[in-house]
Short mmCIF file of C-alpha atoms in Angstrom, two decimals:
data_model
loop_
_atom_site.label_atom_id
_atom_site.label_comp_id
_atom_site.label_asym_id
_atom_site.label_seq_id
_atom_site.Cartn_x
_atom_site.Cartn_y
_atom_site.Cartn_z
CA MET A 30 16.68 -66.20 -26.07
CA LYS A 31 15.90 -65.33 -29.70
CA GLU A 32 15.86 -69.04 -30.60
CA ALA A 33 13.50 -69.79 -27.70
CA LEU A 34 11.19 -66.96 -28.69
CA ALA A 35 11.19 -68.06 -32.32
CA HIS A 36 10.45 -71.64 -31.26
CA ARG A 37 7.60 -70.49 -28.98
CA THR A 38 6.16 -68.23 -31.69
CA ALA A 39 6.31 -71.01 -34.29
CA ALA A 40 4.68 -73.43 -31.87
CA ALA A 41 1.91 -70.96 -31.08
CA GLU A 42 1.28 -70.32 -34.78
CA ALA A 43 1.18 -74.06 -35.50
CA ALA A 44 -1.25 -74.61 -32.62
CA GLY A 45 -3.42 -71.76 -33.86
CA ALA A 46 -3.46 -73.15 -37.40
CA ALA A 47 -4.37 -76.60 -36.10
CA ALA A 48 -7.21 -75.17 -34.00
CA ALA A 49 -8.53 -73.18 -36.96
CA ALA A 50 -8.42 -76.28 -39.15
CA ALA A 51 -10.28 -78.28 -36.52
CA ASP A 52 -12.94 -75.57 -36.29
CA THR A 53 -13.38 -75.48 -40.05
CA GLN A 54 -13.64 -79.26 -40.23
CA ALA A 55 -16.29 -79.17 -37.48
CA GLY A 56 -18.33 -76.65 -39.44
CA CYS A 57 -17.41 -73.62 -37.33
CA PRO A 58 -15.78 -70.57 -38.93
CA ALA A 59 -12.33 -69.80 -37.59
CA LEU A 60 -12.02 -66.67 -35.47
CA LYS A 61 -9.79 -63.96 -36.87
CA SER A 62 -6.78 -63.46 -34.61
CA ASP A 63 -5.65 -60.03 -33.45
CA SER A 64 -2.48 -58.38 -34.64
CA ARG A 65 0.51 -59.47 -32.56
CA LEU A 66 2.36 -56.19 -32.88
CA THR A 67 1.11 -53.20 -30.97
CA PRO A 68 2.75 -49.99 -32.23
CA PHE A 69 2.45 -46.37 -31.35
CA THR A 70 4.50 -43.49 -32.67
CA ILE A 71 6.50 -40.78 -31.00
CA LEU A 72 7.51 -38.03 -33.40
CA THR A 73 10.15 -35.67 -32.09
CA GLY A 74 9.45 -32.17 -33.33
CA GLY A 75 13.11 -31.15 -33.60
CA SER A 76 14.56 -34.00 -35.66
CA ARG A 77 11.28 -34.94 -37.37
CA SER A 78 12.35 -38.58 -36.87
CA ALA A 79 9.85 -41.25 -35.92
CA ALA A 80 10.35 -44.19 -33.57
CA THR A 81 7.93 -47.10 -33.36
CA VAL A 82 7.65 -49.01 -30.12
CA ALA A 83 6.21 -52.50 -30.47
CA LEU A 84 5.55 -55.35 -28.11
CA LEU A 85 4.71 -58.97 -28.92
CA SER A 86 1.24 -59.04 -27.47
CA ASP A 87 1.58 -62.59 -26.14
CA HIS A 88 4.34 -61.30 -23.83
CA SER A 89 1.90 -58.85 -22.26
CA PRO A 90 -0.32 -59.88 -19.33
CA ASP A 91 -2.90 -57.52 -20.82
CA SER A 92 -2.61 -58.75 -24.41
CA LYS A 93 -6.24 -59.84 -24.41
CA MET A 94 -7.28 -56.25 -23.94
CA ILE A 95 -5.96 -55.13 -27.33
CA LYS A 96 -8.61 -56.55 -29.57
CA ASN A 97 -10.41 -53.77 -31.39
CA GLY A 98 -8.34 -54.08 -34.59
CA HIS A 99 -8.99 -51.68 -37.44
CA HIS A 100 -11.60 -49.15 -36.36
CA HIS A 101 -13.55 -48.77 -39.58
CA HIS A 102 -14.46 -52.46 -39.52
CA HIS A 103 -15.96 -52.17 -36.02
CA GLN A 104 -19.71 -51.62 -35.75
CA VAL A 105 -21.52 -50.64 -32.55
CA ASN A 106 -24.65 -52.56 -31.69
CA THR A 107 -26.98 -50.30 -29.74
CA ALA A 108 -30.05 -52.52 -29.75
CA ALA A 109 -30.81 -53.70 -26.22
CA GLY A 110 -30.43 -57.41 -25.63
CA LYS A 111 -29.06 -58.19 -29.08
CA ASP A 112 -26.33 -60.76 -29.68
CA ALA A 113 -27.27 -62.73 -26.61
CA GLY A 114 -24.18 -64.82 -26.21
CA THR A 115 -23.28 -66.02 -29.70
CA ILE A 116 -20.45 -65.21 -32.06
CA PRO A 117 -21.57 -63.91 -35.48
CA GLY A 118 -21.43 -66.65 -38.08
CA THR A 119 -21.37 -69.48 -35.53
CA ALA A 120 -25.08 -69.98 -34.86
CA ALA A 121 -24.96 -73.52 -36.25
CA CYS A 122 -22.15 -74.54 -33.88
CA SER A 123 -23.06 -76.45 -30.74
CA PRO A 124 -21.88 -75.17 -27.31
CA GLU A 125 -19.30 -77.94 -27.32
CA LYS A 126 -17.79 -76.65 -30.56
CA ARG A 127 -17.82 -72.96 -29.66
CA ARG A 128 -18.07 -71.46 -26.19
CA ARG A 129 -20.78 -68.91 -25.45
CA ARG A 130 -19.68 -65.30 -25.43
CA ILE A 131 -19.41 -63.72 -21.99
CA ARG A 132 -21.54 -60.59 -21.72
CA VAL A 133 -20.33 -57.92 -19.28
CA TRP A 134 -22.27 -55.03 -17.75
CA CYS A 135 -20.85 -51.68 -16.61
CA ASP A 136 -22.78 -48.61 -15.57
CA GLY A 137 -22.16 -45.12 -14.30
CA CYS A 138 -22.60 -41.37 -14.79
CA TYR A 139 -19.67 -41.04 -17.23
CA ASP A 140 -19.66 -37.30 -16.69
CA MET A 141 -16.57 -35.54 -18.03
CA VAL A 142 -15.36 -38.82 -19.57
CA HIS A 143 -11.58 -39.23 -19.24
CA TYR A 144 -9.04 -42.00 -19.78
CA GLY A 145 -9.77 -43.37 -16.30
CA HIS A 146 -13.30 -44.23 -17.45
CA SER A 147 -11.89 -45.68 -20.67
CA ASN A 148 -9.39 -47.80 -18.76
CA GLN A 149 -12.16 -49.20 -16.56
CA LEU A 150 -14.16 -50.18 -19.66
CA ARG A 151 -11.03 -51.65 -21.26
CA GLN A 152 -10.48 -53.86 -18.22
CA ALA A 153 -14.14 -54.84 -18.12
CA LYS A 154 -14.11 -55.84 -21.81
CA ALA A 155 -11.06 -58.00 -21.13
CA MET A 156 -13.08 -60.02 -18.60
CA GLY A 157 -15.55 -61.07 -21.28
CA ASP A 158 -16.42 -60.74 -24.95
CA TYR A 159 -19.30 -58.27 -25.26
CA LEU A 160 -19.49 -55.09 -23.19
CA ILE A 161 -22.76 -53.30 -22.43
CA VAL A 162 -22.57 -49.93 -20.69
CA GLY A 163 -25.51 -48.36 -18.89
CA VAL A 164 -25.48 -44.57 -18.56
CA HIS A 165 -27.63 -42.74 -15.99
CA THR A 166 -29.96 -39.85 -16.80
CA ASP A 167 -29.39 -36.27 -15.69
CA SER A 168 -32.24 -36.51 -13.15
CA GLU A 169 -30.85 -39.69 -11.56
CA ILE A 170 -27.39 -38.15 -11.19
CA ALA A 171 -28.81 -34.91 -9.79
CA LYS A 172 -30.78 -36.90 -7.22
CA HIS A 173 -27.84 -38.95 -5.94
CA LYS A 174 -24.76 -36.77 -6.59
CA GLY A 175 -25.69 -33.34 -7.89
CA PRO A 176 -26.07 -31.91 -11.41
CA PRO A 177 -23.70 -33.33 -14.06
CA VAL A 178 -21.39 -31.17 -16.20
CA PHE A 179 -22.56 -32.78 -19.45
CA THR A 180 -26.10 -33.53 -20.59
CA GLN A 181 -27.27 -37.12 -20.88
CA ALA A 182 -27.26 -36.90 -24.70
CA GLU A 183 -23.62 -35.78 -24.62
CA ARG A 184 -22.70 -38.53 -22.16
CA TYR A 185 -24.43 -41.25 -24.20
CA LYS A 186 -22.47 -40.25 -27.29
CA MET A 187 -19.15 -40.02 -25.44
CA VAL A 188 -19.49 -43.56 -24.11
CA ARG A 189 -20.47 -44.90 -27.54
CA ALA A 190 -17.23 -43.42 -28.91
CA ILE A 191 -15.05 -45.53 -26.58
CA LYS A 192 -13.70 -48.39 -28.67
CA TRP A 193 -14.21 -51.17 -26.12
CA VAL A 194 -17.95 -50.50 -25.81
CA ASP A 195 -20.26 -52.74 -27.84
CA GLU A 196 -23.63 -51.42 -26.69
CA VAL A 197 -24.97 -48.46 -24.69
CA VAL A 198 -28.14 -48.58 -22.58
CA GLU A 199 -29.56 -45.09 -22.14
CA GLY A 200 -31.20 -44.19 -18.84
CA ALA A 201 -29.85 -47.15 -16.87
CA PRO A 202 -31.02 -47.27 -13.22
CA TYR A 203 -28.63 -45.80 -10.65
CA VAL A 204 -28.77 -48.94 -8.51
CA THR A 205 -27.52 -52.05 -10.30
CA THR A 206 -29.88 -55.01 -9.84
CA LEU A 207 -30.04 -58.64 -10.90
CA GLN A 208 -33.11 -57.71 -12.93
CA THR A 209 -30.98 -55.36 -15.05
CA LEU A 210 -28.27 -57.97 -15.60
CA ASP A 211 -30.87 -60.55 -16.60
CA LYS A 212 -32.70 -58.13 -18.90
CA TYR A 213 -29.55 -57.64 -20.99
CA ASN A 214 -28.35 -61.27 -20.65
CA CYS A 215 -25.21 -60.20 -18.77
CA ASP A 216 -23.18 -62.72 -16.81
CA PHE A 217 -21.84 -60.17 -14.31
CA CYS A 218 -21.13 -56.49 -13.83
CA VAL A 219 -17.74 -54.80 -13.39
CA HIS A 220 -16.88 -51.74 -11.34
CA GLY A 221 -13.70 -50.07 -10.13
CA ASP A 222 -12.22 -50.71 -6.69
CA ASP A 223 -13.97 -47.65 -5.24
CA ILE A 224 -17.51 -47.40 -3.97
CA THR A 225 -20.68 -45.83 -5.41
CA LEU A 226 -23.37 -44.73 -2.98
CA THR A 227 -27.02 -43.78 -3.31
CA VAL A 228 -28.39 -40.56 -1.83
CA ASP A 229 -29.09 -42.44 1.43
CA GLY A 230 -25.57 -43.88 1.63
CA LYS A 231 -26.18 -47.43 0.37
CA ASP A 232 -23.82 -49.35 -1.92
CA THR A 233 -25.38 -49.34 -5.40
CA TYR A 234 -23.87 -52.78 -6.14
CA GLU A 235 -24.96 -54.50 -2.92
CA GLU A 236 -27.48 -56.84 -4.59
CA VAL A 237 -25.18 -58.09 -7.37
CA LYS A 238 -22.29 -58.48 -4.92
CA LYS A 239 -24.36 -60.75 -2.68
CA SER A 240 -25.38 -62.88 -5.67
CA GLY A 241 -21.77 -63.36 -6.83
CA ARG A 242 -22.28 -61.52 -10.10
CA TYR A 243 -19.87 -58.69 -9.38
CA ARG A 244 -16.27 -58.27 -10.55
CA GLU A 245 -13.80 -55.56 -9.68
CA CYS A 246 -11.15 -53.83 -11.76
CA LYS A 247 -8.36 -51.48 -10.74
CA ARG A 248 -9.07 -47.76 -10.58
CA THR A 249 -6.71 -45.65 -12.68
CA GLN A 250 -4.43 -43.66 -10.40
CA GLY A 251 -3.85 -39.97 -11.03
CA VAL A 252 -7.08 -38.98 -12.76
CA SER A 253 -10.59 -38.21 -11.63
CA THR A 254 -13.28 -35.71 -12.44
CA THR A 255 -12.42 -34.09 -9.10
CA ASP A 256 -8.80 -33.63 -10.14
CA LEU A 257 -9.69 -32.17 -13.54
CA VAL A 258 -12.14 -29.70 -12.00
CA GLY A 259 -9.40 -28.65 -9.58
CA ARG A 260 -7.00 -27.94 -12.45
CA MET A 261 -9.57 -25.80 -14.25
CA LEU A 262 -10.33 -23.71 -11.20
CA LEU A 263 -6.71 -23.31 -10.16
CA MET A 264 -5.59 -21.78 -13.46
CA THR A 265 -1.89 -22.63 -13.08
CA LYS A 266 0.44 -24.74 -15.21
CA ALA A 267 1.60 -27.03 -12.39
CA HIS A 268 -0.03 -30.10 -13.91
CA HIS A 269 2.02 -29.77 -17.12
CA SER A 270 5.21 -31.05 -15.57
CA ASN A 271 5.07 -31.09 -11.76
CA ILE A 272 1.90 -32.08 -9.98
CA ASP A 273 3.55 -31.67 -6.57
CA SER A 274 3.73 -27.85 -6.54
CA SER A 275 2.45 -26.37 -3.29
CA ASP A 276 -0.22 -24.12 -4.79
CA TYR A 277 -1.70 -26.96 -6.83
CA GLN A 278 -1.68 -29.30 -3.83
CA GLN A 279 -3.27 -26.66 -1.61
CA HIS A 280 -6.18 -26.22 -4.00
CA THR A 281 -6.74 -29.90 -4.71
CA ASP A 282 -6.91 -30.46 -0.95
CA ASN A 283 -10.36 -28.85 -1.15
CA PHE A 284 -11.38 -31.58 -3.59
CA GLY A 285 -10.69 -34.61 -1.45
CA LYS A 286 -7.13 -34.91 -0.16
CA LYS A 287 -7.85 -33.76 3.39
CA GLY A 288 -10.82 -36.08 3.71
CA HIS A 289 -8.52 -39.08 3.26
CA SER A 290 -10.91 -40.85 0.92
CA PRO A 291 -8.82 -43.06 -1.41
CA TRP A 292 -11.56 -42.82 -4.05
CA THR A 293 -12.21 -39.09 -4.40
CA GLY A 294 -8.75 -37.76 -3.49
CA VAL A 295 -6.14 -36.62 -6.00
CA SER A 296 -3.10 -38.74 -6.84
CA GLN A 297 -0.36 -38.59 -9.45
CA PHE A 298 -0.63 -40.19 -12.89
CA LEU A 299 2.52 -41.91 -14.11
CA GLN A 300 2.62 -42.75 -17.81
CA THR A 301 4.17 -46.05 -18.89
CA SER A 302 4.76 -47.64 -22.28
CA GLN A 303 2.62 -50.57 -21.15
CA LYS A 304 -0.36 -48.30 -20.57
CA ILE A 305 -0.04 -46.86 -24.08
CA ILE A 306 0.26 -50.37 -25.53
CA GLN A 307 -2.91 -51.43 -23.71
CA PHE A 308 -4.81 -48.53 -25.31
CA ALA A 309 -3.30 -48.81 -28.82
CA SER A 310 -5.07 -50.81 -31.52
CA GLY A 311 -1.90 -52.26 -33.03
CA GLN A 312 -3.19 -52.01 -36.58
CA GLU A 313 -1.00 -50.76 -39.42
CA PRO A 314 -2.58 -49.05 -42.47
CA GLN A 315 -3.91 -51.60 -44.96
CA PRO A 316 -3.93 -51.44 -48.78
CA GLY A 317 -6.84 -49.29 -49.90
CA ASP A 318 -6.99 -47.27 -46.68
CA THR A 319 -7.32 -43.49 -46.89
CA ILE A 320 -4.77 -42.07 -44.46
CA ILE A 321 -6.14 -38.91 -42.85
CA TYR A 322 -4.08 -36.64 -40.59
CA VAL A 323 -5.54 -34.25 -38.02
CA ALA A 324 -3.62 -32.28 -35.40
CA GLY A 325 -4.28 -30.25 -32.29
CA ALA A 326 -4.40 -30.25 -28.50
CA PHE A 327 -7.50 -32.45 -28.07
CA ASP A 328 -7.56 -31.23 -24.49
CA LEU A 329 -10.22 -32.59 -22.10
CA PHE A 330 -11.25 -34.92 -24.93
CA HIS A 331 -14.96 -34.18 -25.28
CA ILE A 332 -18.04 -34.57 -27.47
CA GLY A 333 -16.91 -31.75 -29.78
CA HIS A 334 -13.77 -33.74 -30.57
CA VAL A 335 -15.81 -36.93 -31.03
CA ASP A 336 -18.19 -35.26 -33.49
CA PHE A 337 -15.24 -33.86 -35.46
CA LEU A 338 -13.45 -37.22 -35.65
CA GLU A 339 -16.69 -38.98 -36.59
CA ALA A 340 -17.20 -36.48 -39.43
CA VAL A 341 -13.61 -37.04 -40.59
CA HIS A 342 -14.16 -40.80 -40.38
CA LYS A 343 -17.10 -40.51 -42.79
CA LEU A 344 -14.96 -38.87 -45.48
CA ALA A 345 -13.62 -42.22 -46.71
CA GLU A 346 -14.84 -45.78 -47.11
CA LYS A 347 -11.77 -47.15 -45.30
CA PRO A 348 -10.34 -44.31 -43.20
CA TYR A 349 -7.14 -44.61 -41.17
CA ILE A 350 -7.07 -41.55 -38.92
CA ILE A 351 -3.80 -40.35 -37.42
CA VAL A 352 -4.05 -37.73 -34.67
CA GLY A 353 -1.05 -35.48 -34.07
CA LEU A 354 -0.91 -34.24 -30.47
CA HIS A 355 1.10 -31.12 -29.68
CA PHE A 356 3.36 -31.01 -26.63
CA ASP A 357 2.14 -29.07 -23.58
CA GLN A 358 4.47 -26.12 -24.14
CA GLU A 359 3.26 -25.76 -27.73
CA VAL A 360 -0.39 -25.86 -26.69
CA ASN A 361 0.25 -23.27 -24.01
CA ARG A 362 1.97 -21.02 -26.58
CA TYR A 363 -1.11 -20.73 -28.77
CA LYS A 364 -3.87 -21.27 -26.19
CA GLY A 365 -2.41 -19.34 -23.23
CA LYS A 366 -3.77 -19.31 -19.64
CA ASN A 367 -3.14 -22.69 -18.02
CA TYR A 368 -3.88 -24.79 -21.09
CA PRO A 369 -3.67 -27.68 -21.68
CA ILE A 370 -5.73 -28.89 -18.72
CA MET A 371 -4.47 -32.43 -19.41
CA ASN A 372 -0.81 -33.07 -20.15
CA VAL A 373 0.32 -34.80 -23.33
CA HIS A 374 0.49 -38.25 -21.69
CA GLU A 375 -3.10 -38.01 -20.50
CA ARG A 376 -4.30 -36.60 -23.82
CA THR A 377 -2.61 -39.51 -25.62
CA LEU A 378 -4.67 -42.10 -23.75
CA SER A 379 -7.88 -40.09 -24.12
CA VAL A 380 -7.49 -39.94 -27.91
CA LEU A 381 -6.34 -43.56 -28.27
CA ALA A 382 -9.54 -44.70 -26.54
CA CYS A 383 -11.67 -43.21 -29.33
CA ARG A 384 -12.97 -45.76 -31.84
CA TYR A 385 -12.42 -43.41 -34.80
CA VAL A 386 -8.67 -43.06 -34.15
CA SER A 387 -6.16 -45.50 -35.61
CA GLU A 388 -2.85 -43.95 -34.51
CA VAL A 389 -1.51 -41.09 -32.37
CA VAL A 390 1.64 -39.05 -32.96
CA ILE A 391 2.89 -37.91 -29.56
CA GLY A 392 4.49 -34.48 -29.74
CA ALA A 393 3.67 -33.77 -33.37
CA PRO A 394 5.30 -30.69 -34.96
CA PHE A 395 3.02 -27.67 -35.04
CA ALA A 396 3.55 -27.14 -38.76
CA VAL A 397 2.29 -29.98 -40.96
CA THR A 398 5.45 -30.46 -42.99
CA LYS A 399 6.23 -32.34 -46.19
CA ASP A 400 8.41 -34.71 -44.15
CA LEU A 401 5.45 -35.63 -41.95
CA LEU A 402 3.07 -36.06 -44.90
CA ASP A 403 5.57 -38.25 -46.75
CA HIS A 404 6.48 -40.31 -43.69
CA PHE A 405 2.88 -41.29 -42.95
CA LYS A 406 1.84 -41.33 -46.63
CA VAL A 407 -1.00 -38.93 -45.82
CA ASP A 408 -3.83 -38.69 -48.37
CA LEU A 409 -5.85 -35.99 -46.62
CA VAL A 410 -5.30 -33.38 -43.89
CA CYS A 411 -8.37 -32.17 -42.01
CA HIS A 412 -9.08 -29.25 -39.70
CA GLY A 413 -12.29 -28.16 -38.00
CA LYS A 414 -14.06 -24.81 -38.17
CA THR A 415 -12.05 -23.48 -35.22
CA GLU A 416 -9.36 -20.84 -35.62
CA ILE A 417 -6.02 -21.90 -37.13
CA TYR A 418 -3.29 -20.42 -34.95
CA PRO A 419 -0.12 -19.18 -36.70
CA ASP A 420 3.28 -20.77 -36.10
CA LYS A 421 5.93 -19.02 -33.98
CA ASP A 422 7.18 -17.07 -37.00
CA GLY A 423 3.66 -16.07 -38.02
CA SER A 424 3.47 -18.57 -40.89
CA ASP A 425 0.53 -20.83 -41.76
CA PRO A 426 1.08 -24.30 -40.20
CA TYR A 427 -1.06 -25.82 -42.97
CA ALA A 428 0.81 -24.19 -45.86
CA GLU A 429 2.18 -27.50 -47.20
CA PRO A 430 -1.12 -29.46 -47.32
CA ARG A 431 -2.74 -26.36 -48.89
CA ARG A 432 -0.03 -26.33 -51.56
CA GLU A 433 -0.58 -30.03 -52.25
CA GLY A 434 -4.35 -29.56 -52.39
CA ILE A 435 -5.09 -32.11 -49.65
CA LEU A 436 -6.36 -29.79 -46.88
CA ARG A 437 -10.05 -30.15 -46.04
CA THR A 438 -12.12 -28.07 -43.61
CA VAL A 439 -14.60 -30.31 -41.81
CA ASP A 440 -17.75 -28.99 -40.15
CA SER A 441 -18.80 -31.28 -37.30
CA VAL A 442 -21.88 -29.12 -36.58
CA ASN A 443 -20.81 -29.01 -32.93
CA SER A 444 -19.44 -25.76 -31.56
CA LEU A 445 -18.46 -27.14 -28.14
CA THR A 446 -14.88 -26.27 -27.21
CA THR A 447 -12.58 -26.96 -24.27
CA ASP A 448 -12.99 -23.28 -23.29
CA ALA A 449 -16.77 -23.72 -23.10
CA ILE A 450 -16.39 -26.73 -20.79
CA VAL A 451 -14.08 -24.79 -18.47
CA GLN A 452 -16.66 -21.99 -18.37
CA ARG A 453 -19.36 -24.51 -17.37
CA ILE A 454 -17.19 -25.59 -14.45
CA ILE A 455 -16.26 -22.09 -13.31
CA LYS A 456 -19.89 -21.00 -13.48
CA ASN A 457 -20.89 -23.82 -11.13
CA ARG A 458 -17.75 -23.83 -8.99
CA LEU A 459 -19.42 -23.73 -5.56
CA LEU A 460 -21.92 -26.37 -6.61
CA PHE A 461 -19.17 -28.77 -7.71
CA GLU A 462 -17.11 -28.21 -4.56
CA ALA A 463 -20.15 -28.89 -2.37
CA ARG A 464 -20.97 -32.00 -4.41
CA ASN A 465 -17.47 -33.43 -3.99
CA GLN A 466 -17.32 -32.66 -0.27
CA LYS A 467 -20.66 -34.42 0.26
CA LYS A 468 -19.53 -37.40 -1.82
CA GLU A 469 -16.32 -37.70 0.15
CA ALA A 470 -18.05 -37.44 3.52
CA ASN A 471 -20.25 -40.40 2.53
CA GLU A 472 -17.23 -42.39 1.38
CA ILE A 473 -15.34 -41.75 4.64
CA ALA A 474 -18.38 -42.87 6.63
CA VAL A 475 -18.46 -46.14 4.66
CA ILE A 476 -14.71 -46.67 5.15
CA GLN A 477 -15.05 -46.16 8.91
CA ALA A 478 -18.02 -48.55 9.06
CA MET A 479 -16.06 -51.19 7.14
CA LYS A 480 -13.10 -50.71 9.48
CA ARG A 481 -15.31 -51.15 12.57
CA GLN A 482 -16.87 -54.26 11.05
CA GLU A 483 -13.44 -55.75 10.39
CA GLU A 484 -12.31 -54.96 13.95
CA GLU A 485 -15.39 -56.71 15.35
CA LYS A 486 -14.70 -59.79 13.23
CA THR A 487 -11.09 -59.84 14.44
CA LYS A 488 -12.27 -59.70 18.07
CA GLU A 489 -14.76 -62.52 17.47
CA ARG A 490 -12.05 -64.71 15.93
CA ALA A 491 -9.72 -64.00 18.85
CA GLN A 492 -12.43 -64.91 21.38
CA ALA A 493 -13.22 -68.12 19.48
CA VAL A 494 -9.57 -69.18 19.77
CA LEU A 495 -9.64 -68.56 23.54
#
């Protein structure tokens, strides 16, 4: 097997080299290939040992999706309609020498952005080359669904921070039309395998579906805004390790389970190594990089976290940011109540989706030790303006980086915290429950209509046979 793999790898490399040479000879610059190894790190707090899991990306059916490379080399183009189908540096190449880039459109509310949204955008990007995301205004969302949790400015910035997004269109129309796709030179739009309805119950993608410019991607099981709101209101720890507890299930029933809508209901998220690999960048630190370590819960990954990581990213010309995520039990020790709202597996994907993050340490030790700093060759340790909680024994978890003179306090000029988001939800609890019940009722009506339509078609086919 090893010989076969080596032979296949050598053949692939030879073919790639030949293709690059042919491109160069034809006057077209060769495209830089992605890294073939896709690592992530799990650091066990007890032994302080690190294990790297890697996969040859050409063995993965989703290998195309891991293409962002090193984050500080990636620039976001926010000018509408720019880069209309050409690869930078290849303008002189004819269509025969270099294929046109496929431009993909996605749109949505992107309220309370979570890894389910990120996974949808990851899948959409894999269907093409350049991803444009339209985000609706507060007034449009209020009209069709009810008031959003986050403001439009917060939502625009959150979507821009997702590493698969190339361009954001602010104030995109709620109903997706051919006119919108044409305006931004998009070949087709992509949406999850659920349904989005207008205030009068119409499919917002009806026009593009009829024209054949619609693609579908799989919805991420086990996460939804509905589910997260349910966890916040319930105030138990069931989601940390066992989502099947009776009290949790009883409460989440109010958010969609009883209505039997497969789109709004709550289901269980199961973490896999493949899912982490799909989200990871696969880029090792390069010579000249400044390795920066930050640690915390990063719960309900939000705009406050994004602003902090962006500020950290600006501290160096070539930053390589490693985020250490604490285990659920550790977070609950210093945060209390039912925190974290998202378990460590969910928080891992949320952080990995951020364009400013290069690597994630899953289950990082609470104290930033010399072993950890030496292992990752850390140049700088950063912390925000929020309170630094003491370790179990009352000691300062940042004592070692302080001693080495590499601890930096970073002011992101954004005071938003996970606590503040939870308070927004609790304050508008009845409003959110009513919104979700209305949304689900519309979805069930559509499902029933589709079922009746299918039954009628079946009857017609049966009669035709007779």
